[in-house]
Every structure is written in C-alpha cells, then in structure tokens.
XYZ file of C-alpha atoms in Angstrom:
778
model
C 0.000 0.000 0.000
C 1.384 3.408 -0.937
C 0.320 6.934 -0.234
C 1.519 7.982 -3.681
C -0.126 7.185 -6.990
C 1.412 4.389 -8.948
C 0.949 6.188 -12.266
C 1.757 9.713 -13.392
C -0.998 12.129 -14.212
C -3.365 14.054 -12.036
C -5.427 12.289 -9.376
C -8.794 13.862 -8.605
C -11.497 12.217 -6.496
C -14.940 13.264 -5.346
C -17.108 12.008 -2.497
C -20.110 13.777 -1.040
C -19.451 17.539 -1.243
C -15.673 17.030 -1.237
C -12.995 16.964 -3.936
C -9.521 15.543 -3.248
C -6.565 16.689 -5.358
C -3.786 14.204 -4.598
C -1.060 16.037 -6.505
C -1.628 19.373 -4.818
C -2.571 17.752 -1.477
C -5.736 19.859 -1.288
C -9.185 18.972 0.031
C -12.027 21.171 -1.215
C -15.586 21.427 0.068
C -17.883 23.127 -2.438
C -14.797 24.732 -3.998
C -13.437 26.106 -0.712
C -10.199 24.675 0.772
C -10.472 22.621 3.957
C -7.265 22.938 6.056
C -5.585 19.610 6.819
C -2.135 18.794 8.111
C 0.008 16.781 5.657
C -0.321 13.553 7.650
C -4.070 13.954 8.022
C -4.377 14.508 4.273
C -2.326 11.370 3.571
C -4.621 9.313 5.801
C -7.620 10.645 3.881
C -5.919 9.826 0.567
C -5.289 6.213 1.601
C -8.928 5.811 2.644
C -10.142 7.431 -0.590
C -7.977 5.186 -2.759
C -9.322 2.164 -0.892
C -12.915 3.349 -0.575
C -15.382 0.804 0.773
C -12.411 -1.298 1.943
C -11.288 -1.649 5.530
C -7.782 -0.238 5.947
C -6.095 -1.666 9.021
C -4.423 0.572 11.573
C -1.084 -1.094 10.887
C -1.399 -0.435 7.150
C -2.279 3.193 7.758
C 0.644 3.746 10.114
C 3.127 1.984 7.821
C 1.879 3.945 4.804
C 1.686 7.399 6.342
C 4.731 7.053 8.617
C 7.046 4.763 6.639
C 10.248 3.639 8.370
C 9.182 5.512 11.507
C 7.872 4.104 14.766
C 4.758 5.945 15.894
C 2.287 5.136 18.615
C -1.326 4.392 17.794
C -2.307 7.592 19.625
C -0.851 9.589 16.729
C -3.117 7.806 14.277
C -6.143 8.259 16.556
C -5.421 11.970 16.871
C -5.190 12.417 13.086
C -8.403 10.424 12.530
C -10.078 12.704 15.078
C -8.806 15.796 13.220
C -9.913 14.355 9.855
C -13.416 13.603 11.110
C -13.654 17.092 12.519
C -12.563 18.643 9.216
C -15.113 16.572 7.308
C -17.887 17.535 9.718
C -18.355 14.144 11.391
C -19.831 14.374 14.873
C -18.795 12.044 17.732
C -22.244 10.452 17.580
C -22.545 10.218 13.790
C -19.546 9.148 11.725
C -20.902 9.911 8.273
C -17.603 9.699 6.389
C -14.957 7.808 8.422
C -16.185 4.579 9.989
C -14.338 2.668 12.710
C -14.290 -1.100 12.227
C -13.669 -2.429 15.766
C -10.539 -4.517 16.095
C -9.477 -3.836 12.506
C -9.197 -0.227 11.339
C -11.129 2.365 9.340
C -12.979 2.734 6.067
C -14.543 5.526 4.049
C -18.324 5.256 4.112
C -19.035 7.376 1.015
C -18.783 6.243 -2.581
C -15.771 7.771 -4.311
C -15.736 8.910 -7.924
C -12.409 9.177 -9.740
C -12.457 12.181 -12.050
C -10.977 12.032 -15.568
C -7.870 14.066 -16.287
C -9.634 16.395 -18.678
C -8.955 19.720 -17.110
C -9.084 23.140 -18.780
C -7.240 25.835 -16.899
C -7.184 29.475 -17.943
C -4.854 31.750 -16.034
C -4.865 35.496 -16.547
C -1.890 37.484 -15.277
C -1.009 41.189 -15.363
C -4.118 41.892 -17.456
C -2.312 40.775 -20.621
C -1.099 37.166 -20.498
C -3.254 34.150 -21.154
C -2.280 30.536 -20.642
C -4.475 27.657 -21.765
C -3.638 24.133 -20.706
C -5.549 21.098 -21.932
C -4.462 17.987 -20.100
C -6.675 15.611 -22.072
C -8.522 16.486 -25.253
C -11.537 15.248 -27.146
C -12.728 16.359 -30.580
C -15.122 18.889 -29.099
C -12.365 20.142 -26.802
C -10.604 21.983 -29.645
C -13.796 23.827 -30.486
C -14.161 24.963 -26.900
C -10.537 26.092 -26.778
C -10.900 28.003 -30.032
C -13.964 29.820 -28.725
C -12.241 30.605 -25.443
C -9.106 31.847 -27.205
C -11.162 34.032 -29.493
C -13.013 35.569 -26.575
C -9.779 36.014 -24.676
C -8.056 37.789 -27.554
C -11.035 40.084 -27.987
C -11.135 40.803 -24.281
C -7.396 41.361 -24.190
C -7.565 43.817 -27.090
C -10.301 45.742 -25.314
C -8.434 45.774 -22.012
C -5.262 46.957 -23.706
C -6.916 50.326 -24.190
C -8.147 50.489 -20.633
C -5.142 49.306 -18.609
C -1.506 50.082 -18.447
C 1.017 47.567 -17.179
C 1.055 47.304 -13.373
C 3.115 50.043 -11.714
C 4.267 47.684 -8.946
C 4.728 43.952 -8.796
C 4.006 41.475 -6.009
C 7.573 41.664 -4.655
C 7.697 45.451 -4.277
C 7.361 47.271 -0.968
C 6.177 50.824 -0.348
C 6.855 53.482 2.284
C 3.996 55.544 3.703
C 4.873 59.195 4.257
C 3.026 61.408 6.726
C 0.141 63.414 5.321
C 0.787 67.067 4.628
C -1.906 68.761 6.703
C -2.746 72.334 5.765
C -6.080 72.413 7.598
C -4.638 73.520 10.941
C -6.570 70.704 12.665
C -4.127 68.436 14.567
C -6.572 65.556 14.669
C -5.403 64.617 11.163
C -1.715 64.432 12.158
C -0.660 60.797 12.132
C -4.289 59.708 11.985
C -4.660 59.769 8.211
C -1.402 57.859 7.718
C -2.673 55.189 10.128
C -6.008 55.062 8.303
C -4.310 54.687 4.936
C -2.095 51.962 6.391
C -5.138 50.027 7.599
C -6.734 50.274 4.179
C -3.618 49.212 2.288
C -2.923 46.323 4.682
C -6.170 44.774 3.450
C -4.417 44.207 0.134
C -2.757 40.842 -0.551
C -0.829 42.650 -3.311
C 0.850 45.534 -1.469
C 3.522 45.231 1.216
C 4.160 48.209 3.455
C 7.469 48.863 5.191
C 6.783 48.401 8.914
C 6.983 51.235 11.439
C 9.704 49.319 13.293
C 11.849 49.126 10.160
C 11.227 52.819 9.505
C 12.358 53.768 13.011
C 15.502 51.675 12.745
C 16.319 53.185 9.355
C 15.684 56.699 10.667
C 18.309 56.123 13.354
C 20.794 55.096 10.657
C 19.948 58.400 8.940
C 20.723 60.275 12.202
C 17.049 61.122 12.576
C 14.880 60.678 15.657
C 12.770 57.496 15.626
C 9.586 59.594 15.691
C 10.703 62.090 13.035
C 7.961 63.363 10.734
C 8.059 61.481 7.437
C 8.233 64.386 5.027
C 8.423 63.584 1.284
C 12.200 64.093 1.323
C 12.812 61.855 4.361
C 10.347 59.256 3.066
C 12.142 59.079 -0.295
C 15.477 58.460 1.431
C 13.829 55.799 3.588
C 12.431 54.253 0.444
C 15.871 54.020 -1.133
C 17.557 52.682 2.010
C 14.913 49.952 2.405
C 15.109 49.022 -1.299
C 11.441 49.860 -1.721
C 9.772 50.759 -5.001
C 7.675 53.780 -4.126
C 6.605 56.327 -1.534
C 2.932 56.987 -0.954
C 2.475 60.652 -0.146
C -0.771 62.163 1.042
C -2.186 65.571 1.728
C -5.359 67.086 3.136
C -6.610 70.602 2.549
C -9.802 72.402 3.471
C -11.621 74.445 0.866
C -14.461 76.125 2.728
C -16.381 73.328 4.440
C -15.273 70.426 2.178
C -11.915 68.667 2.483
C -9.722 67.545 -0.414
C -7.511 64.460 0.043
C -4.754 63.548 -2.382
C -2.740 60.333 -2.455
C 0.077 59.773 -4.922
C 2.749 57.151 -5.482
C 6.221 58.515 -6.179
C 9.211 56.653 -7.596
C 11.769 56.907 -4.796
C 14.718 56.950 -7.200
C 13.520 59.515 -9.728
C 10.861 61.365 -7.805
C 8.430 60.913 -10.670
C 4.742 60.341 -10.003
C 3.677 56.747 -10.670
C -0.019 57.134 -9.882
C -2.267 59.567 -8.071
C -5.853 60.024 -6.978
C -8.066 62.538 -5.208
C -11.166 62.278 -3.068
C -13.412 64.939 -1.565
C -15.200 64.915 1.790
C -18.227 67.124 2.299
C -17.239 67.771 5.927
C -14.943 66.530 8.704
C -17.229 63.624 9.559
C -16.749 62.149 6.073
C -12.956 62.438 5.819
C -12.344 58.780 6.688
C -14.856 57.687 4.063
C -13.041 59.771 1.440
C -9.696 58.358 2.546
C -11.052 54.832 2.052
C -12.137 55.641 -1.491
C -8.737 57.151 -2.286
C -6.982 54.072 -0.924
C -9.076 51.737 -3.094
C -8.367 53.812 -6.178
C -4.605 53.958 -5.608
C -4.498 50.189 -5.062
C -6.075 49.666 -8.446
C -3.802 52.179 -10.154
C -0.688 50.530 -8.680
C -1.570 47.259 -10.394
C -3.730 45.285 -7.985
C -6.463 43.269 -9.693
C -10.008 44.560 -9.517
C -11.183 41.286 -7.985
C -8.930 41.552 -4.913
C -9.590 45.273 -4.490
C -13.310 44.498 -4.386
C -12.924 41.418 -2.182
C -10.572 42.979 0.384
C -11.980 46.490 0.666
C -13.878 46.946 3.919
C -14.809 50.621 4.364
C -12.307 52.411 6.585
C -14.954 53.234 9.183
C -15.728 49.499 9.400
C -12.085 48.418 9.350
C -11.150 50.860 12.117
C -13.498 53.423 13.633
C -15.782 56.251 12.614
C -14.144 58.472 15.238
C -11.136 60.503 14.102
C -10.217 61.082 17.751
C -10.263 57.339 18.520
C -8.120 56.631 15.467
C -5.748 59.384 16.592
C -5.355 57.742 20.028
C -4.856 54.326 18.433
C -2.221 55.719 16.050
C -0.395 57.340 18.962
C -0.440 54.003 20.794
C 1.110 52.201 17.848
C 3.867 54.830 17.624
C 4.581 54.729 21.365
C 4.606 50.926 21.350
C 7.331 50.936 18.721
C 9.545 53.394 20.585
C 8.751 52.985 24.315
C 7.391 49.446 24.617
C 4.136 47.660 25.354
C 3.368 49.054 28.789
C 3.605 52.643 27.532
C 1.110 51.968 24.715
C -1.677 50.565 26.899
C -3.142 53.953 28.032
C -3.447 55.101 24.400
C -5.269 51.945 23.305
C -7.572 52.226 26.331
C -8.322 55.856 25.449
C -9.194 54.745 21.903
C -11.885 52.345 23.159
C -13.174 54.988 25.576
C -13.740 57.242 22.556
C -15.230 54.405 20.494
C -16.387 51.364 22.530
C -16.805 49.413 19.259
C -13.225 49.883 18.013
C -12.405 46.200 17.399
C -8.725 46.551 16.510
C -8.017 48.656 19.596
C -9.354 45.753 21.704
C -7.257 43.317 19.657
C -4.058 45.304 20.182
C -4.789 45.604 23.894
C -5.114 41.826 23.971
C -1.774 41.285 22.272
C -0.072 43.928 24.413
C -1.273 42.362 27.664
C 0.047 38.982 26.524
C 3.430 40.578 25.933
C 3.513 42.082 29.424
C 2.599 38.759 31.041
C -1.118 39.232 31.746
C -2.832 36.515 29.652
C -6.147 36.599 31.553
C -6.619 40.327 30.939
C -5.482 39.730 27.359
C -8.181 37.077 26.916
C -10.897 39.519 27.982
C -9.839 42.027 25.326
C -9.397 39.294 22.697
C -12.938 38.093 23.427
C -14.339 41.602 22.961
C -12.417 42.038 19.705
C -13.866 38.744 18.459
C -17.401 39.913 19.269
C -16.734 43.015 17.137
C -14.815 41.232 14.341
C -17.412 42.111 11.699
C -16.308 45.732 12.117
C -12.860 44.988 10.691
C -11.104 44.271 7.415
C -10.536 40.704 6.206
C -6.867 40.744 7.293
C -7.776 42.015 10.759
C -10.576 39.446 11.023
C -8.075 36.636 10.524
C -5.814 38.177 13.162
C -8.622 38.610 15.694
C -9.995 35.119 15.088
C -6.597 33.453 15.492
C -5.967 35.358 18.733
C -9.438 34.418 19.998
C -8.889 30.709 19.488
C -5.397 30.879 20.957
C -5.985 33.191 23.928
C -9.670 32.728 24.807
C -10.782 29.191 23.960
C -7.268 27.691 23.762
C -8.354 25.599 20.773
C -5.008 25.257 19.015
C -6.418 23.244 16.131
C -8.816 26.044 15.179
C -6.108 28.650 15.717
C -3.801 26.753 13.362
C -6.537 26.355 10.736
C -7.281 30.083 10.899
C -3.607 30.887 10.322
C -3.453 28.505 7.353
C -6.454 30.207 5.735
C -4.915 33.585 6.576
C -1.712 32.589 4.767
C -3.694 31.483 1.716
C -5.468 34.850 1.569
C -2.394 36.957 2.442
C 0.688 35.019 1.313
C 2.980 38.022 1.823
C 2.034 38.607 5.456
C 4.515 37.559 8.143
C 1.974 37.850 10.969
C 0.239 34.444 10.578
C 3.677 32.787 10.393
C 4.759 34.576 13.573
C 1.523 33.486 15.262
C 2.194 29.870 14.312
C 5.873 30.073 15.278
C 5.395 31.814 18.606
C 1.938 30.952 19.914
C 0.648 27.730 18.354
C 3.315 25.225 17.328
C 5.270 25.423 20.625
C 2.053 24.823 22.567
C 1.531 21.485 20.814
C 5.225 20.541 20.752
C 5.719 20.926 16.984
C 8.992 22.833 17.069
C 10.210 21.782 13.612
C 7.078 23.340 12.148
C 7.765 26.347 14.361
C 11.189 26.706 12.734
C 9.634 26.472 9.258
C 7.030 29.128 10.033
C 9.548 31.350 11.820
C 12.084 31.117 9.003
C 9.432 32.144 6.490
C 8.327 35.036 8.721
C 11.910 36.336 8.844
C 12.186 36.022 5.069
C 8.968 37.959 4.536
C 9.778 40.710 7.059
C 13.541 40.648 7.698
C 13.497 43.824 9.781
C 10.847 42.726 12.275
C 12.802 41.834 15.405
C 10.112 39.752 17.147
C 10.225 37.165 14.339
C 13.861 36.444 15.174
C 13.241 35.914 18.892
C 10.316 33.550 18.177
C 12.496 31.569 15.776
C 15.244 31.435 18.412
C 12.873 29.847 20.937
C 11.997 27.070 18.477
C 15.660 26.327 17.765
C 16.338 26.261 21.518
C 13.489 23.789 22.072
C 15.057 21.522 19.450
C 18.339 21.738 21.389
C 20.009 23.591 18.541
C 21.520 26.543 20.426
C 24.096 27.306 17.727
C 21.347 27.933 15.182
C 19.438 30.005 17.736
C 22.542 32.111 18.294
C 23.074 32.453 14.534
C 19.499 33.737 14.246
C 20.274 36.388 16.831
C 23.423 37.340 14.923
C 21.310 37.900 11.814
C 19.111 40.283 13.785
C 22.157 41.980 15.294
C 23.672 42.527 11.848
C 20.505 44.373 10.899
C 20.886 46.472 14.057
C 17.593 45.121 15.407
C 17.082 45.643 19.118
C 14.319 44.207 21.264
C 14.045 43.358 24.982
C 12.592 40.001 23.907
C 16.113 38.836 22.968
C 17.237 38.656 26.632
C 15.353 35.461 27.505
C 16.397 33.297 24.522
C 19.993 34.477 24.913
C 19.823 33.482 28.593
C 18.476 30.044 27.647
C 21.219 29.531 25.061
C 23.808 30.395 27.713
C 22.249 27.866 30.103
C 22.405 25.101 27.486
C 26.053 25.977 26.840
C 26.942 26.207 30.565
C 27.924 29.854 30.184
C 27.242 31.301 33.639
C 28.841 34.669 32.792
C 26.517 35.208 29.819
C 23.508 34.169 31.913
C 24.431 36.796 34.494
C 24.963 39.363 31.751
C 21.460 38.850 30.350
C 19.910 39.141 33.807
C 21.858 42.364 34.406
C 20.908 43.753 30.979
C 17.227 43.225 31.685
C 17.305 45.249 34.908
C 14.715 48.004 34.857
C 12.942 46.625 31.770
C 9.230 46.351 32.742
C 7.842 42.974 31.770
C 11.294 41.564 31.052
C 13.264 41.882 34.285
C 10.939 39.586 36.248
C 11.150 36.814 33.607
C 14.950 36.825 33.719
C 14.982 36.815 37.526
C 12.525 33.888 37.545
C 14.724 31.984 35.100
C 17.778 32.684 37.228
C 15.828 31.283 40.201
C 15.108 28.109 38.220
C 18.785 27.784 37.327
C 19.830 28.104 40.976
C 17.304 25.420 41.971
C 18.444 23.203 39.091
C 21.805 22.968 40.860
C 20.264 22.580 44.320
C 20.881 26.139 45.534
C 17.377 26.449 46.947
C 18.022 29.385 49.266
C 19.348 31.443 46.375
C 16.396 30.352 44.213
C 13.915 31.530 46.858
C 15.497 34.983 46.997
C 15.541 35.335 43.204
C 11.887 34.243 42.979
C 10.983 36.846 45.618
C 12.702 39.510 43.523
C 10.905 38.279 40.409
C 7.545 38.608 42.169
C 8.444 42.122 43.395
C 9.550 43.157 39.890
C 6.327 41.894 38.331
C 4.215 43.678 40.948
C 6.086 46.951 40.364
C 5.239 46.627 36.675
C 1.591 45.933 37.646
C 1.872 42.390 36.243
C -0.333 40.643 38.781
C -0.704 37.384 36.877
C 3.013 37.186 36.154
C 3.717 37.714 39.867
C 1.245 34.956 40.757
C 2.872 32.640 38.173
C 6.297 33.158 39.760
C 4.809 32.375 43.162
C 3.014 29.251 41.901
C 6.188 27.953 40.241
C 8.080 28.532 43.483
C 5.481 26.336 45.153
C 5.851 23.619 42.509
C 9.633 23.699 42.942
C 9.300 23.334 46.728
C 6.879 20.439 46.293
C 9.157 18.551 43.900
C 12.070 18.962 46.299
C 10.043 17.685 49.253
C 9.040 20.871 51.105
C 5.274 20.317 51.301
C 4.445 23.182 53.702
C 6.291 25.769 51.604
C 4.601 24.376 48.504
C 1.130 24.837 49.980
C 1.932 28.371 51.148
C 3.116 29.521 47.720
C 0.267 27.778 45.881
C -2.351 29.373 48.152
C -0.727 32.790 47.735
C -0.695 32.425 43.940
C -4.336 31.461 43.445
C -5.344 34.188 45.873
C -3.884 36.776 43.487
C -4.813 35.334 40.090
C -7.260 32.898 38.529
C -5.120 32.572 35.415
C -5.106 29.209 33.667
C -1.394 28.522 34.081
C -1.371 29.853 37.650
C -4.109 27.400 38.589
C -2.328 24.506 36.894
C 1.003 25.220 38.610
C -0.736 25.612 41.971
C -2.705 22.393 41.440
C 0.416 20.436 40.497
C 2.233 21.790 43.555
C -0.726 20.799 45.740
C -0.747 17.319 44.170
C 2.900 16.764 45.118
C 2.205 18.201 48.574
C -0.588 15.648 49.081
C -3.449 18.188 49.160
C -5.749 16.096 46.939
C -8.932 18.010 47.812
C -7.418 21.305 46.648
C -6.194 19.641 43.455
C -9.649 18.303 42.625
C -11.241 21.719 43.169
C -8.753 23.390 40.831
C -9.166 20.609 38.250
C -12.948 21.048 38.266
C -12.540 24.783 37.713
C -10.070 24.329 34.840
C -12.364 21.778 33.211
C -15.360 24.101 33.520
C -13.629 27.291 32.357
C -11.634 25.832 29.453
C -13.771 23.155 27.745
C -11.960 23.552 24.385
C -8.437 24.366 25.560
C -5.942 21.978 23.963
C -3.346 22.291 26.730
C -5.921 21.898 29.507
C -7.616 18.871 27.935
C -4.542 17.020 26.688
C -1.760 18.143 29.034
C -2.819 19.757 32.295
C -5.833 17.659 33.321
C -4.349 14.253 32.376
C -1.192 15.118 34.354
C -3.153 16.178 37.435
C -5.439 13.137 37.295
C -2.421 10.869 36.957
C -0.618 12.455 39.898
C -3.733 12.017 42.045
C -3.928 8.364 40.969
C -0.285 7.880 42.042
C -1.140 9.498 45.377
C -3.974 6.994 45.790
C -1.661 4.071 45.021
C -3.208 3.340 41.614
C -0.334 3.665 39.093
C -2.112 1.728 36.317
C -4.904 4.306 36.351
C -2.296 7.072 36.155
C -0.643 5.480 33.117
C -4.039 5.153 31.412
C -4.944 8.789 32.202
C -1.733 9.967 30.534
C -2.396 8.257 27.201
C -4.341 11.312 26.068
C -1.275 13.498 26.685
C 1.105 11.560 24.406
C 0.648 13.719 21.270
C 1.029 16.948 23.286
C 3.513 16.079 26.035
C 6.342 18.063 24.407
C 4.162 21.173 24.228
C 4.637 24.134 26.531
C 2.503 27.066 27.512
C 2.750 30.156 25.336
C 0.431 32.110 27.616
C 2.592 32.512 30.717
C 5.640 34.683 31.197
C 7.734 31.849 29.774
C 7.115 28.238 28.769
C 7.520 25.818 31.684
C 4.849 23.140 31.327
C 6.531 20.767 28.857
C 7.234 17.137 29.786
C 5.461 17.154 33.144
C 3.150 14.436 31.725
C 6.301 12.415 31.018
C 7.716 12.977 34.503
C 4.474 11.880 36.182
C 4.231 8.857 33.865
C 7.750 7.884 34.933
C 6.712 8.147 38.579
C 3.666 5.976 37.858
C 5.845 3.281 36.290
C 8.120 3.397 39.349
C 5.100 2.976 41.591
C 4.033 0.018 39.435
C 7.569 -1.487 39.804
C 8.134 -1.318 36.043
C 11.711 -0.093 36.050
C 12.435 -0.381 32.323
C 9.397 1.696 31.364
C 10.135 4.254 34.106
C 13.733 4.704 32.931
C 12.523 5.253 29.351
C 10.167 8.041 30.442
C 12.742 9.886 32.540
C 15.279 9.490 29.722
C 12.911 11.458 27.461
C 13.433 14.410 29.790
C 17.208 14.199 29.481
C 16.848 13.794 25.703
C 14.899 17.067 25.390
C 17.205 19.509 27.173
C 16.137 22.380 24.959
C 12.518 22.047 26.066
C 13.079 21.254 29.751
C 15.995 23.689 30.134
C 16.429 24.599 33.824
C 13.162 23.158 35.129
C 13.642 21.092 38.340
C 12.537 17.886 36.592
C 15.601 18.198 34.342
C 17.861 17.635 37.346
C 15.599 15.173 39.157
C 15.364 12.906 36.093
C 18.961 11.672 36.761
C 17.991 10.613 40.254
C 14.757 8.973 39.073
C 16.518 6.917 36.392
C 18.869 5.719 39.118
C 15.845 4.507 41.051
C 14.551 2.728 37.945
C 17.881 0.886 37.503
C 17.787 -0.193 41.140
C 14.371 -1.658 40.457
C 15.824 -3.515 37.454
C 18.663 -4.848 39.599
C 21.359 -2.990 37.614
C 23.446 -1.580 40.462
C 26.275 -0.292 38.271
C 23.990 1.870 36.138
C 22.080 2.984 39.186
C 25.287 4.165 40.882
C 26.296 6.138 37.797
C 22.958 7.960 37.682
C 22.982 8.760 41.410
C 26.538 10.061 40.982
C 25.420 12.262 38.079
C 22.714 13.780 40.228
C 24.982 14.297 43.249
C 27.672 15.853 41.025
C 25.055 18.237 39.607
C 24.117 19.142 43.184
C 27.640 19.295 44.581
C 27.018 22.859 45.819
C 23.434 22.223 46.883
C 21.928 23.348 50.164
C 22.378 20.328 52.473
C 18.920 20.358 54.070
C 16.810 19.735 50.953
C 14.636 16.649 51.614
C 15.086 15.122 48.137
C 18.876 15.464 48.437
C 18.893 13.694 51.794
C 16.795 10.942 50.276
C 19.115 10.571 47.275
C 22.193 10.344 49.487
C 20.549 7.707 51.668
C 19.540 5.610 48.671
C 22.994 5.951 47.118
C 24.665 4.828 50.368
C 22.731 1.550 50.201
C 24.269 0.830 46.791
C 27.869 0.967 48.009
C-alpha cells in the first residue's frame, strides 16, 4: 500500500461535497479549501484510494509514517482531526467509519475524475495561458472559442489598462500626510487610516513602522521624526522599496480635499495619483477609504482583490477621528517605548469608540506581551465579538488570537492561520503566530522553525520574528542555530528586549554562567522583562540545588512583576516557586506559595502550577477543586484537555496508590507532552506528563518503562531547560535501575545527580533521600 499514486498524471477524487486533489494535497468542500495537516491529508488519501475497503491501523501507520515508529495515539489523533474537518460528529460518523478490532474505512462512494482539465490563467491583465491535459474532438472547439473571446477581451483591455506600476515583490513606504487644515486631529491619523486600508491588500507590502524607526536612526534622525516627502524618499531608497505613498489634506471652505500619490523613490516621478473629496470633517475617513481603493487599483492590484478585500475604513477601524488618533499614537509609542507605555493610548481609543475592534485586539496582544494573559483574553474576546467591524486581514488576526488566547483551541487557531496565509501570502503575521503561539504549545517545534524562518524572510526587519524563531531552535536543542538567528538580527541592528530570555536560555544550554548573568543584568529596569529573567535565574539556581538562592531570586521576580503591575506574572512566579518546593520535598512551603498564587490570580497557568504543587504536597482536595474549575472554564483548551488535566489526574492516581490508572490517564497526553505554555511569562509546562508517567511506572515497579520516560526528559534539554525535573530525572533513572537490579547503572545515575548538586543546600529533603539511597548501593 502506498500513499503515492502508482501512475503519473493528475489524481482527482470526489465524495459527497468534497474533492480531493492528490497532486496538490488539497481537500475542497464546495470549492473552498479545507485545512488539513500533511499527515491527516495522507490518511484521507489512503482511505479514498481504498474506498469501501477496511484499511487496518497497521497499514495506515506503515503507509503514512514509513520507516518511523509511531504510537497508535498519533493515528487516533489524526483520525479525530480528519473527522472534525469533514464535519463528522462524535455520535454520527458519516464519512470515516471505525471497524472495531481492525481499522477504518470511508463510508461514502468515491468517484475518480478524468484528467480532462481546462485551466485558464490570466496574469497582469495581458497574459493568457491555456492548458488542456486531455482532449476530445469537441475540446478543440471549446478552446478556439475561449481563445477568441480572450483575444477580444485582451484587445479591449489593452486600451483600458496600463502595465502594473508595482509587482508582487515590491514594498512601499507611507509618508506622513501634509496637513494644511490647521486641525491636529489629522496628524498621524490619516497615515494610520491609509495603512489600515492598504494592509487589506494581498498585493501591497508596506514597510513596517519598526523598520522605519531603525532606518531613521541610521539616517541620524529621531525614531519619531515626521516622514516628510524628502525623508520618506530616502527611507524608500535605504529599504530598497519601489515607491513612496504621499498624502495631503486641505480644506476648501467646508469640504476637504484628500490627495494620495505614489512617487518613484529613485527619480521622484509620479507613478499614480488620486483625489477624493469629503463634504465635511465627519466624512474624511470615508473619502480616505475611497482614495486608498483607487490607488491600489492604479498601482496594479487586480479589480477582484480590491473588491474582495476592501472593507470601508470606518468598518475596518473606527468612525471616530479622535479614537483613530489615540490608536495611532499608541502604535507609535509601542514601537519606541514598549508595550506598557502603549496601553493607556489603546484604552483611550476604546473609551472614545467602545466598538473599536482593533483597539481591543491590540490591547489583547499587548497584555500577553507584558505577562497578563487573563486580561489579554478579555480584550481578545471583545475584539472577536466586534470582528465584523474589521477588514478581512484584521478578522483573521482577531480570530486566530481568539482561538489561541480565549478558547485555547489550538487546532482552530492553526486552521485560521493557514487560511490567513492562503489569503495573504505576503504577510509575516500568521507565520509569527504559528511560530510563537501555536506550534510550541503542541510541541511541533520543527514546524515552528519552518514558520519562523518564512516570517523572517517575509519581514527581515521585524525583530520579534527572530526571537520567536530562536525559541523554536532552543526547544530543538540547537543553540548554535538560535545564536546564529540572533546574529542575523544583530547585523541588521535590530534591538528588542525580547532577545534577553532566549539568549539566557542559550547560555544555560552551553553552561555559560557569565553570559547568563549578563542577560539578567541587561534586563534590569525593563518592565515585563526583568521579572522573567529573575525567575529563570531562580530556576537555574534550583536546578543545581541552591534552593536558598532560588527563593530569593523568585521573591525579587515577584516584586519586579508587581512593580510593573503584572499581577498574573507575579502569581505565576509564586506558583512555580510552590511547585519547585513540592518537587524537592518541602510540602508546607509548597502549599503556602500555591495558596498565595491562586489568591492573586485565577489565570489558567497559575491554577495549573498551583494544582500540580498541591498534588505533590498531598493536598488532593485542593487539586480536585482546581481541576474542576479548569475543566469548567476551558472546555476547548488543547493544553488543559490534553496536558494539564491528564497530568493532574495521573498524579492524584499515584497518590492513591493506583499507578495503572495514572498510566491510562496519561495516554491522552502523548501527542502533546512536548508542548509548553505560550500564555505565561515563559514556557515551563513541557514534559510534566512524562515525569508523572515515569513516577507511575516506578510505583508500578516497572523499572524499564520508568527509565525510558525519565530518559525522554534528558533527551529534550532544549525544552526542559532549567526546570527542576531536568535535574531530578537523573535521580529517578537511578531509582529505575535499582528496580531492574542494575546496580552499576544505578550508581552512575545517582553520581550524576549528586555531582550536579555538589554545591546544593544540604537540608533539601530530596537530596537527603538521594544520598541515603545511594549509600545503600555501596
């Protein structure tokens, strides 16, 4: 059985409302693409090619994952995703049937389509390609008619259209509007409005504000310098862009006249221009929207995309000039002074217009960046409720953030990003969302590297893309490539506080204590950054058994977060301190920190950390209460359903002396156990399902299986990093070897742990226990 066709030629199949294109790996429903992962598509293709036949699970796994060992849970997860994409419900499997004890089969009849396929592709208003893959006598007649019509149409269009001024690889710089009205409300506001309108276009690519500010500094200009035509033209040349878009507004009596023109940045010649008139101030944004649509068309964008992606400016942003002015100021401040400084401006924008969807969306993103995911979720939810008041591009952004931050449904978030990429192939934002928020959460770091690399290629002067890519390389334990990514950003003179944490993590992996200290020192005074570095330094101290030092650093991290008004981040640091104490055997301290944390925040990750700490401290009643709340509040959340809850249930089962139940509970976590939270200050949740599974196997006296689980932790240093379980895994493998009767290996593992903790505080309960167990082996 093969996933590939045995013969050349195009494979097309239809069943129900679906069409499967094997060559392009596309599934269509009524002509619209249905997002599927590559493996899920291959499973569908096997079932389609063997319709009405039962395909065994072994055959499916061998076909889709050749020469690779995979667990059956991977197949089950992909079947689940396929059924969901096809619209199957859990109660009614209309398309994919399970044959108990055997495998799966496709319930629908499949029709194989003939290769006859006529494809007409129009490009640049002048080129026509006709491809006939299989012909019949009447086919030539049809082609002749089509060609005749096309030539006639082309001749007619030749008189109406010039060649496109720009092509799909060009970028443009937006200059500030020349404002001769004397009304300051237009300053910066009209440029922001034009930017929103042009960002709807899949054709145009605008040089980002961050790149403009960095280039201005190279020109010895202030980052917030006014972009006059002269400065904008120099920016255009330095960024290798094709054109500058200049605008102006003038008042003639009561009406306003807006002009937008595209200027060649090398010659200064006008490439295209348009004007629009507003009857009064209240209609200026409407006129600006019309001017933007006209200039898009004149620069070469097709009429179809201009019409499809052309939400009126008042819908895409706000009908209030004052609200747009506040929002524009927030975006400028965010670029120069950071996230925390921008929040008051975004809040003022929604005070002026309570229905300003994108202001809510940017507040949501900003609060994530400052470590307040619960507040961020509230704003993301409001933006989603108002998403019909946005452009298509913004709708994708808001929807992806909603699924990621509010419901936690990573599958829907990923599907939204895939559709977003199809509609806006030149946008780096969906790739950054996949690289930074989605793929790490489900443990798919290779895909995170792919998405991050493409984001950097599309927007090479956007610093955040580099830091997100660095985190994925680090998780794959490829610190050299992570460092090389930073060097690329450094060569472009990109600066961002977000570089401190990945550089710290690289230094930890490379045992570079001096560089770790340097990154902590460099983050001092950086709101929203300092506390994360202090918390990581606390984890590093605990990793080597210096618990007293770790406690002091965690206290400083909490204080730093509270000074920056990051209540949830402070609670997270406290909850993780409690988890650390619990793992090291200090149950009372664990309970104190966990209680303190949940008293200050009801955040998802805070509750999970507190619950896990309580589970290790033996407070089963508290654990169950927190589990019930997580289950109730996050019914769709991928991490909660497939990572957090299975881990907590398993730990409770171990507490009750039922390790077999714990092992069964953790089966659901297998596909996601390498995933880590992307909602907390930093990712820390990865591989806890593995650690608890290892403990369950120890409790079941299955030493071989226990050793294999704990070895996974040592094999994924880039994910675990300086988490306590990374150090404790050595000790636990030693215990597993004792259980197997292999004293020599057991001694070596105990020695590894004791060497790692050679400078540890002597009174840590787990250290005393390890020393006592090691003494019995001598």
